[in-house]
Amino acid sequence: MSAENLFILTCILCTGDVMRLAFLGPPGSGKGTQAQILAKNMGIPQISSGDLLREAVQEDTPIGRKAKQYMDKGELVPDTIVVDLVSERIKNESQFLLDGFPRSLSQAERLDEVLSQLKAPLQGVINIGVPLEDVVERLCGRLTCSQCNAIYHTKYSPPEKEGVCDLCGGHLFQRSDDTEAVITERFQTYREQTEPLISYYGEKEMLINVDGTQSIEEIAAAIEKKLHRI
Ligand code: AP5
């Protein structure tokens, strides 16, 4: 990221102005974990395309039933579904942290169009890099709250009481796509369709790279530092 872009982000943080960022990274890199930490610290909504899709699946809506066919296989849900879902969610928000969206060039271009109409462009993209061997262990131990979507890990970030969310008391569950076979497929999908976004946002000088192999706390601190540094 250029010094100029860091300066812009610094100004955003220092003046209390709006913040519109996206999180990019392979499955299990910690996009959701870090987006939730930053959202809490900054008081900004985290908008996760995966959570929106899982809610539709849970409610058994026509969109949810269609999306599930792709999610179960580790493939991307068609843009016709995801772009509308996210656009509808962000249209009344002046600031947000996008988690898991965009994850293809076509989605990034559609997001640019939607935000340009709202006169509220994306300001930066936090890219969390992690190798495949790390993500399998992370995802196989992940637990998610059925009520508030808080993220835990049996070893790295366990809840105080087994099976119960610390924040809302909700039931913790293991995602059905967190099996080794589907994780490998999701990683492949990431390589083919999402990784090109690193160049896309790199060329726009919007990329903020973070080493995702560190602990949750170290990554959170690195993100805050990069957002504040000139
Ligand atoms: P989605 O829910 O977005 O899944 P994903 O991209 O595969 O990402 P994850 O949620 O698995 O991982 P994460 O990076 O958020 O990691 P987390 O913080 O949870 O998408 C699911 C499916 O929905 C997709 O496969 C697709 O079908 C569909 N979909 C979603 N968005 C779409 C889109 N835009 N277009 C089309 N289809 C879409 O952390 C993982 C675990 O690791 C947790 O247990 C956590 O506690 C732990 N952990 C986190 N950081 C660390 C660390 N530093 N050290 C140790 N453990 C850590």
Coordinates of N, CA, C and O in Angstrom, one line a residue, residues 27 35 45 179 203:
P27 N -10.2 -19.5 2.8 CA -11.1 -20.0 3.9 C -10.2 -20.3 5.1 O -9.1 -20.9 5.0
A35 N -12.7 -9.5 11.3 CA -13.7 -8.5 11.0 C -14.6 -8.2 12.2 O -15.0 -7.1 12.5
P45 N -20.6 -2.1 11.4 CA -21.2 -3.4 11.1 C -20.3 -4.3 10.3 O -19.7 -3.8 9.3
T179 N -15.6 -29.9 6.5 CA -15.0 -31.2 6.5 C -13.8 -31.1 5.6 O -13.7 -30.2 4.8
E203 N -3.4 -3.3 -7.8 CA -3.2 -2.2 -8.8 C -3.9 -0.9 -8.5 O -3.5 0.1 -8.9

